[in-house]
């Protein structure tokens, strides 16, 4: 059984005054195996963000279902949703979403504090994680005192510290310069090698080329996918570029 | 067409930000209305016409000055808050190619709109409610009210320029603020680099020390005159201390809490403690302002209401009988003469009977008096030329001032039906304000009196004690030639007090007034040089106009301060709402439940709600002993009433404050939740 199964997912937005319906997701089907590193690519308006919001249980689908480790998300009650998210999902956002009122350390602790973990337990988890992510030195600092790359690593730590089933990353490199981007992508690869499942939505060919599999979405459907197989990142990069060119040209890929 | 764009933009700017502008307008309307009401009372012919009205008019004239100053401060505060929220919009205009001059024109129009609305509606409300206020004044002074509607052109002409100047000044400062900023800064002014504040222990400790000293002064100053002088120093220290504590002490406290891992890393404390630490520095000033305003309101209302409501008690204490005659004598020899005393009383009684009045409950005693200081262990008159004046002030601190009275014990015996007999060097003692525990009273030039006992009551002492120094009344065997060394330093009076039947009081006053002190150029009594009378009814009018005026002004200022406090609370909630919206959005993504949000907001709200009113109540509690002593100067001695009034004021304002907080908390929730997905 796959870790994440998405079947016939459909999301229709109705404009405020009734009338027009906008189909953000038409019929999305895919699965993610445990330990996989999947990138989802697509143009603006292709439904990427809607998909991620539904996977993150921030939004409810109009049709179809999302099953995480055998649990249908639609059966999780609204009141239990936040704690479900907290315990099973880790998030990394484009704009970091660190809280300026907390130090880096406290930002990372936030989900654990909300789950009622003891300070000793939190500390134990953080020590190894901080070492792995290279943020031990900045733990006592505040978000405004550190660089974008450091912020994103802190955000990654916050996502990982709950030992989530799956990491959902939304354009994690979108606000980073190229050096920080490389560092973060290497970090993601390393994290993935420890067995952590990652699902990343991105525009960036470079980011996607580091994943194990790339899904392409167009007009609310999964349009195409590429497996890394034995290819290097460079080879995958070229393949993704070709695919995107084809997509832009509106052609079909066989 | 293009000229019209500015007023249009200005109007839409106000309309789009109505959540901010409506409270601002309401406040400024309220300020204008109250200014008008107070100054219209001060110009009111109707009030000037009633007896004692002059005092009211004077108090209100002073009051309208105070109101103008506070209006300026509060309006300035709220407009600076408005501007902070508007700068982003102006930044956008600037980037879209609008020059700062054009932004200035928009701001000019905005100011014109808001000030015209405020002044017009304010005057309208002021005129509507001024009749009510006037009726209130009449009621307080227990006079009849006329029912014609009046408009006070003088008050309008005073309000117009004052508020025009205030609004113009606010505009100028805002223009300067825009001039000094660049468009990018304007655009990002709301999210300007926020750094969490460091606790400043020096400021926190300073605040504690200031408050400690102020509280110490309030608790230990026994002398009312000193209390009056020190009261203002204490007030200023309390204000500074409160600001220092709220701004820095609270951050310091939060930091301490954050150090305590067990306490801090719990879901109910984590978010609230950190965000409080973060915002206290900026909002500490707001909270301190709320606290100070509440304290002022509480002290003002407690004091003025207590005074006003115990008017009859105070009057009765000052005037145990409805009329009091006092006549002064030049020498101790004539003063002590029992025949003169008896004959004086008879003359007065006869004059009263001739006028058709029957004096009842009469009492009579002789009393010699001087203000003195304690020098080298003996009471020494202030007029004594043999003593260096500096000694009075430096020898035993600044509290070295006493009222010393001497009364022949046989007069006391006659008044109270006692039969004390005293040797020449013995005295009975009555004290007020300060106990006297020595076994001897040493008076310079006279010598020692042994204190053989204390008496508990003495008529008229409230009237004579109005000067509020510690008072010592000595009952002695003789107040005649034995006291002659003090002849130049003491004054000597007969006190003759009596009641008359209702309605005959003015006739009685007239009868006393008509007594001739001389007969064919000869004094009717040797040594008698003056005869004066005072009456309860006469003073009652003064009393009502004075204390009633203070009470009325106290209520008006309380309303105004409350308005200001409400506005500060509201703006605080709104601005925190905008700040927190983003944070709660993030926290929800990380897995904060709606329940957690509610709980953490509630915990913050509770703290922020309780802090200022709790601090205000503590201030009031410490001010209480001082207030009690200050009110002694008005002959107010009803401690329980003062305590009850204070308690009731705290309760009433806690309820009002709670309602306001609930309402503004609603606005906060709406802002925070509107950012949710």
CSV table of C-alpha atoms in Angstrom, one decimal, chain B residues 291-507:
chain,number,residue,atom,x,y,z
B,291,UNK,CA,-3.9,52.8,33.9
B,292,UNK,CA,-3.1,56.5,34.6
B,293,UNK,CA,-6.4,57.7,33.1
B,294,UNK,CA,-8.3,55.1,35.1
B,295,UNK,CA,-6.4,56.1,38.3
B,296,UNK,CA,-7.2,59.8,37.7
B,297,UNK,CA,-10.9,59.0,37.1
B,298,UNK,CA,-11.0,56.9,40.2
B,299,UNK,CA,-9.3,59.5,42.5
B,300,UNK,CA,-11.3,62.4,41.0
B,301,UNK,CA,-14.7,60.7,41.3
B,302,UNK,CA,-14.0,59.2,44.7
B,303,UNK,CA,-12.9,62.5,46.2
B,304,UNK,CA,-15.4,64.8,44.5
B,305,UNK,CA,-18.4,62.5,45.1
B,306,UNK,CA,-17.4,61.8,48.7
B,307,UNK,CA,-17.1,65.6,49.4
B,308,UNK,CA,-20.3,66.4,47.7
B,309,UNK,CA,-22.4,63.6,49.2
B,310,UNK,CA,-21.3,64.3,52.7
B,311,UNK,CA,-22.1,68.0,52.5
B,312,UNK,CA,-24.6,68.0,55.4
B,313,UNK,CA,-22.2,66.2,57.7
B,314,UNK,CA,-19.4,68.6,56.9
B,315,UNK,CA,-21.7,71.6,57.4
B,316,UNK,CA,-23.0,70.2,60.7
B,317,UNK,CA,-19.5,69.6,61.9
B,318,UNK,CA,-18.4,73.1,61.0
B,319,UNK,CA,-21.6,74.5,62.4
B,320,UNK,CA,-22.8,72.6,65.4
B,321,UNK,CA,-25.5,75.4,65.7
B,322,UNK,CA,-27.1,77.3,62.9
B,323,UNK,CA,-25.4,80.6,63.9
B,324,UNK,CA,-22.1,81.3,65.5
B,325,UNK,CA,-21.1,84.7,66.9
B,326,UNK,CA,-17.5,85.5,67.6
B,327,UNK,CA,-16.3,88.6,69.3
B,328,UNK,CA,-12.6,89.5,69.7
B,329,UNK,CA,-10.9,91.1,72.7
B,330,UNK,CA,-7.8,93.2,72.9
B,331,UNK,CA,-6.5,92.0,76.3
B,332,UNK,CA,-6.5,88.9,78.4
B,333,UNK,CA,-7.7,90.9,81.3
B,334,UNK,CA,-11.0,92.0,79.7
B,335,UNK,CA,-11.3,88.6,77.9
B,336,UNK,CA,-11.2,86.7,81.2
B,337,UNK,CA,-13.8,89.0,83.0
B,338,UNK,CA,-16.7,86.7,83.8
B,339,UNK,CA,-19.1,89.6,84.1
B,340,UNK,CA,-18.3,90.8,80.6
B,341,UNK,CA,-18.9,87.3,79.3
B,342,UNK,CA,-22.3,86.9,81.0
B,343,UNK,CA,-23.3,90.4,79.9
B,344,UNK,CA,-22.2,89.8,76.3
B,345,UNK,CA,-24.3,86.8,76.1
B,346,UNK,CA,-27.3,88.6,77.6
B,347,UNK,CA,-26.9,91.4,75.1
B,348,UNK,CA,-26.9,89.0,72.2
B,349,UNK,CA,-29.9,87.1,73.5
B,350,UNK,CA,-31.9,90.3,74.1
B,351,UNK,CA,-31.2,91.5,70.6
B,352,UNK,CA,-32.4,88.2,69.2
B,353,UNK,CA,-35.5,88.2,71.3
B,354,UNK,CA,-36.3,91.8,70.2
B,355,UNK,CA,-36.0,90.6,66.6
B,356,UNK,CA,-38.5,87.9,67.4
B,357,UNK,CA,-36.0,85.0,67.4
B,358,UNK,CA,-35.6,82.5,70.2
B,359,UNK,CA,-32.1,81.2,70.5
B,360,UNK,CA,-32.0,77.5,71.5
B,361,UNK,CA,-29.3,75.1,72.4
B,362,UNK,CA,-26.9,78.0,73.0
B,363,UNK,CA,-23.4,77.4,74.1
B,364,UNK,CA,-20.7,79.8,75.0
B,365,UNK,CA,-16.9,79.6,75.6
B,366,UNK,CA,-13.8,81.7,75.5
B,367,UNK,CA,-10.9,80.7,73.4
B,368,UNK,CA,-7.4,82.2,73.0
B,369,UNK,CA,-5.4,81.1,69.9
B,370,UNK,CA,-2.1,81.2,68.2
B,371,UNK,CA,-0.2,79.5,65.4
B,372,UNK,CA,3.1,78.2,66.7
B,373,UNK,CA,6.0,76.0,66.2
B,374,UNK,CA,7.8,73.7,68.5
B,375,UNK,CA,11.2,75.2,69.3
B,376,UNK,CA,13.7,73.9,71.8
B,377,UNK,CA,10.9,71.9,73.3
B,378,UNK,CA,8.4,74.6,73.8
B,379,UNK,CA,5.5,75.9,71.7
B,380,UNK,CA,6.5,79.3,70.4
B,381,UNK,CA,4.3,81.8,68.5
B,382,UNK,CA,5.1,82.5,64.9
B,383,UNK,CA,5.0,86.2,65.7
B,384,UNK,CA,7.6,85.9,68.5
B,385,UNK,CA,10.4,88.3,67.4
B,386,UNK,CA,12.9,86.7,69.8
B,387,UNK,CA,13.1,83.6,67.7
B,388,UNK,CA,14.8,83.2,64.3
B,389,UNK,CA,12.2,82.2,61.7
B,390,UNK,CA,14.5,79.6,60.2
B,391,UNK,CA,14.3,77.6,63.4
B,392,UNK,CA,10.6,77.0,62.7
B,393,UNK,CA,11.4,75.4,59.5
B,394,UNK,CA,14.6,73.5,60.2
B,395,UNK,CA,14.4,72.5,63.8
B,396,UNK,CA,11.9,69.7,63.6
B,397,UNK,CA,11.3,69.2,59.9
B,398,UNK,CA,8.7,70.9,57.8
B,399,UNK,CA,5.8,69.6,59.8
B,400,UNK,CA,6.6,72.0,62.7
B,401,UNK,CA,3.3,73.9,62.8
B,402,UNK,CA,0.5,73.8,65.3
B,403,UNK,CA,-2.7,75.5,66.2
B,404,UNK,CA,-2.7,76.1,69.9
B,405,UNK,CA,-5.9,77.0,71.7
B,406,UNK,CA,-6.5,77.7,75.3
B,407,UNK,CA,-10.0,77.6,76.9
B,408,UNK,CA,-10.9,78.2,80.5
B,409,UNK,CA,-12.0,74.9,82.1
B,410,UNK,CA,-15.1,76.5,83.7
B,411,UNK,CA,-16.4,77.4,80.3
B,412,UNK,CA,-15.9,73.8,79.2
B,413,UNK,CA,-17.6,72.5,82.4
B,414,UNK,CA,-20.6,74.7,81.7
B,415,UNK,CA,-20.9,73.5,78.1
B,416,UNK,CA,-20.6,69.8,78.8
B,417,UNK,CA,-21.9,69.6,82.3
B,418,UNK,CA,-18.6,68.3,83.6
B,419,UNK,CA,-16.9,69.4,86.8
B,420,UNK,CA,-13.2,69.4,86.2
B,421,UNK,CA,-11.1,71.5,88.5
B,422,UNK,CA,-7.5,72.3,87.6
B,423,UNK,CA,-4.5,73.7,89.4
B,424,UNK,CA,-2.8,76.6,87.7
B,425,UNK,CA,-0.1,74.4,86.2
B,426,UNK,CA,-2.5,71.7,85.0
B,427,UNK,CA,-4.2,71.2,81.7
B,428,UNK,CA,-6.7,68.9,80.0
B,429,UNK,CA,-5.9,68.4,76.3
B,430,UNK,CA,-7.9,67.9,73.1
B,431,UNK,CA,-6.0,67.1,69.9
B,432,UNK,CA,-6.9,66.8,66.3
B,433,UNK,CA,-4.8,65.4,63.3
B,434,UNK,CA,-2.0,64.4,65.5
B,435,UNK,CA,-1.9,62.9,69.0
B,436,UNK,CA,0.1,64.6,71.7
B,437,UNK,CA,1.6,62.1,74.1
B,438,UNK,CA,3.9,64.1,76.2
B,439,UNK,CA,3.0,64.5,79.8
B,440,UNK,CA,3.8,68.3,79.8
B,441,UNK,CA,3.0,71.1,77.4
B,442,UNK,CA,5.7,73.7,77.5
B,443,UNK,CA,4.7,77.2,76.2
B,444,UNK,CA,7.4,79.8,75.7
B,445,UNK,CA,7.1,82.8,78.1
B,446,UNK,CA,4.4,81.0,80.1
B,447,UNK,CA,6.0,77.7,81.3
B,448,UNK,CA,4.8,74.2,81.7
B,449,UNK,CA,1.4,72.7,82.0
B,450,UNK,CA,1.1,69.2,83.3
B,451,UNK,CA,-1.3,67.2,81.1
B,452,UNK,CA,-3.7,65.6,83.6
B,453,UNK,CA,-6.1,64.1,81.1
B,454,UNK,CA,-7.7,64.1,77.7
B,455,UNK,CA,-11.1,65.2,76.6
B,456,UNK,CA,-12.9,63.7,73.6
B,457,UNK,CA,-15.1,66.4,72.4
B,458,UNK,CA,-15.0,70.1,71.7
B,459,UNK,CA,-17.6,72.1,69.8
B,460,UNK,CA,-16.5,74.4,67.0
B,461,UNK,CA,-13.2,72.6,66.6
B,462,UNK,CA,-14.0,71.6,63.1
B,463,UNK,CA,-14.7,75.2,62.2
B,464,UNK,CA,-11.5,76.5,63.7
B,465,UNK,CA,-9.4,73.7,62.4
B,466,UNK,CA,-10.0,74.5,58.8
B,467,UNK,CA,-6.3,75.5,58.5
B,468,UNK,CA,-5.5,71.8,59.0
B,469,UNK,CA,-2.4,72.0,61.1
B,470,UNK,CA,-2.2,69.6,64.0
B,471,UNK,CA,-4.4,71.2,66.6
B,472,UNK,CA,-4.0,71.2,70.4
B,473,UNK,CA,-6.7,72.6,72.6
B,474,UNK,CA,-5.7,73.1,76.3
B,475,UNK,CA,-8.3,73.5,79.0
B,476,UNK,CA,-6.7,75.5,81.7
B,477,UNK,CA,-7.8,77.0,85.0
B,478,UNK,CA,-7.4,80.6,83.9
B,479,UNK,CA,-7.0,82.5,80.6
B,480,UNK,CA,-6.5,85.9,82.2
B,481,UNK,CA,-3.5,87.8,83.4
B,482,UNK,CA,-1.5,84.6,83.8
B,483,UNK,CA,-1.3,84.6,80.0
B,484,UNK,CA,-0.3,88.2,79.6
B,485,UNK,CA,3.2,87.5,78.3
B,486,UNK,CA,1.4,86.1,75.2
B,487,UNK,CA,-0.9,89.1,74.8
B,488,UNK,CA,0.7,90.2,71.6
B,489,UNK,CA,0.9,86.7,70.1
B,490,UNK,CA,-2.6,85.3,70.8
B,491,UNK,CA,-6.0,86.4,69.6
B,492,UNK,CA,-9.0,86.1,71.9
B,493,UNK,CA,-12.5,85.3,71.0
B,494,UNK,CA,-15.9,84.6,72.6
B,495,UNK,CA,-17.8,81.8,70.8
B,496,UNK,CA,-21.5,82.0,71.1
B,497,UNK,CA,-23.4,79.5,69.0
B,498,UNK,CA,-27.2,78.8,69.0
B,499,UNK,CA,-30.0,77.5,66.9
B,500,UNK,CA,-33.1,79.5,65.9
B,501,UNK,CA,-36.4,78.3,64.6
B,502,UNK,CA,-36.7,77.6,60.9
B,503,UNK,CA,-37.4,80.8,58.9
B,504,UNK,CA,-36.1,83.2,61.5
B,505,UNK,CA,-32.5,82.7,60.6
B,506,UNK,CA,-32.1,85.8,58.5
B,507,UNK,CA,-33.8,87.9,61.1
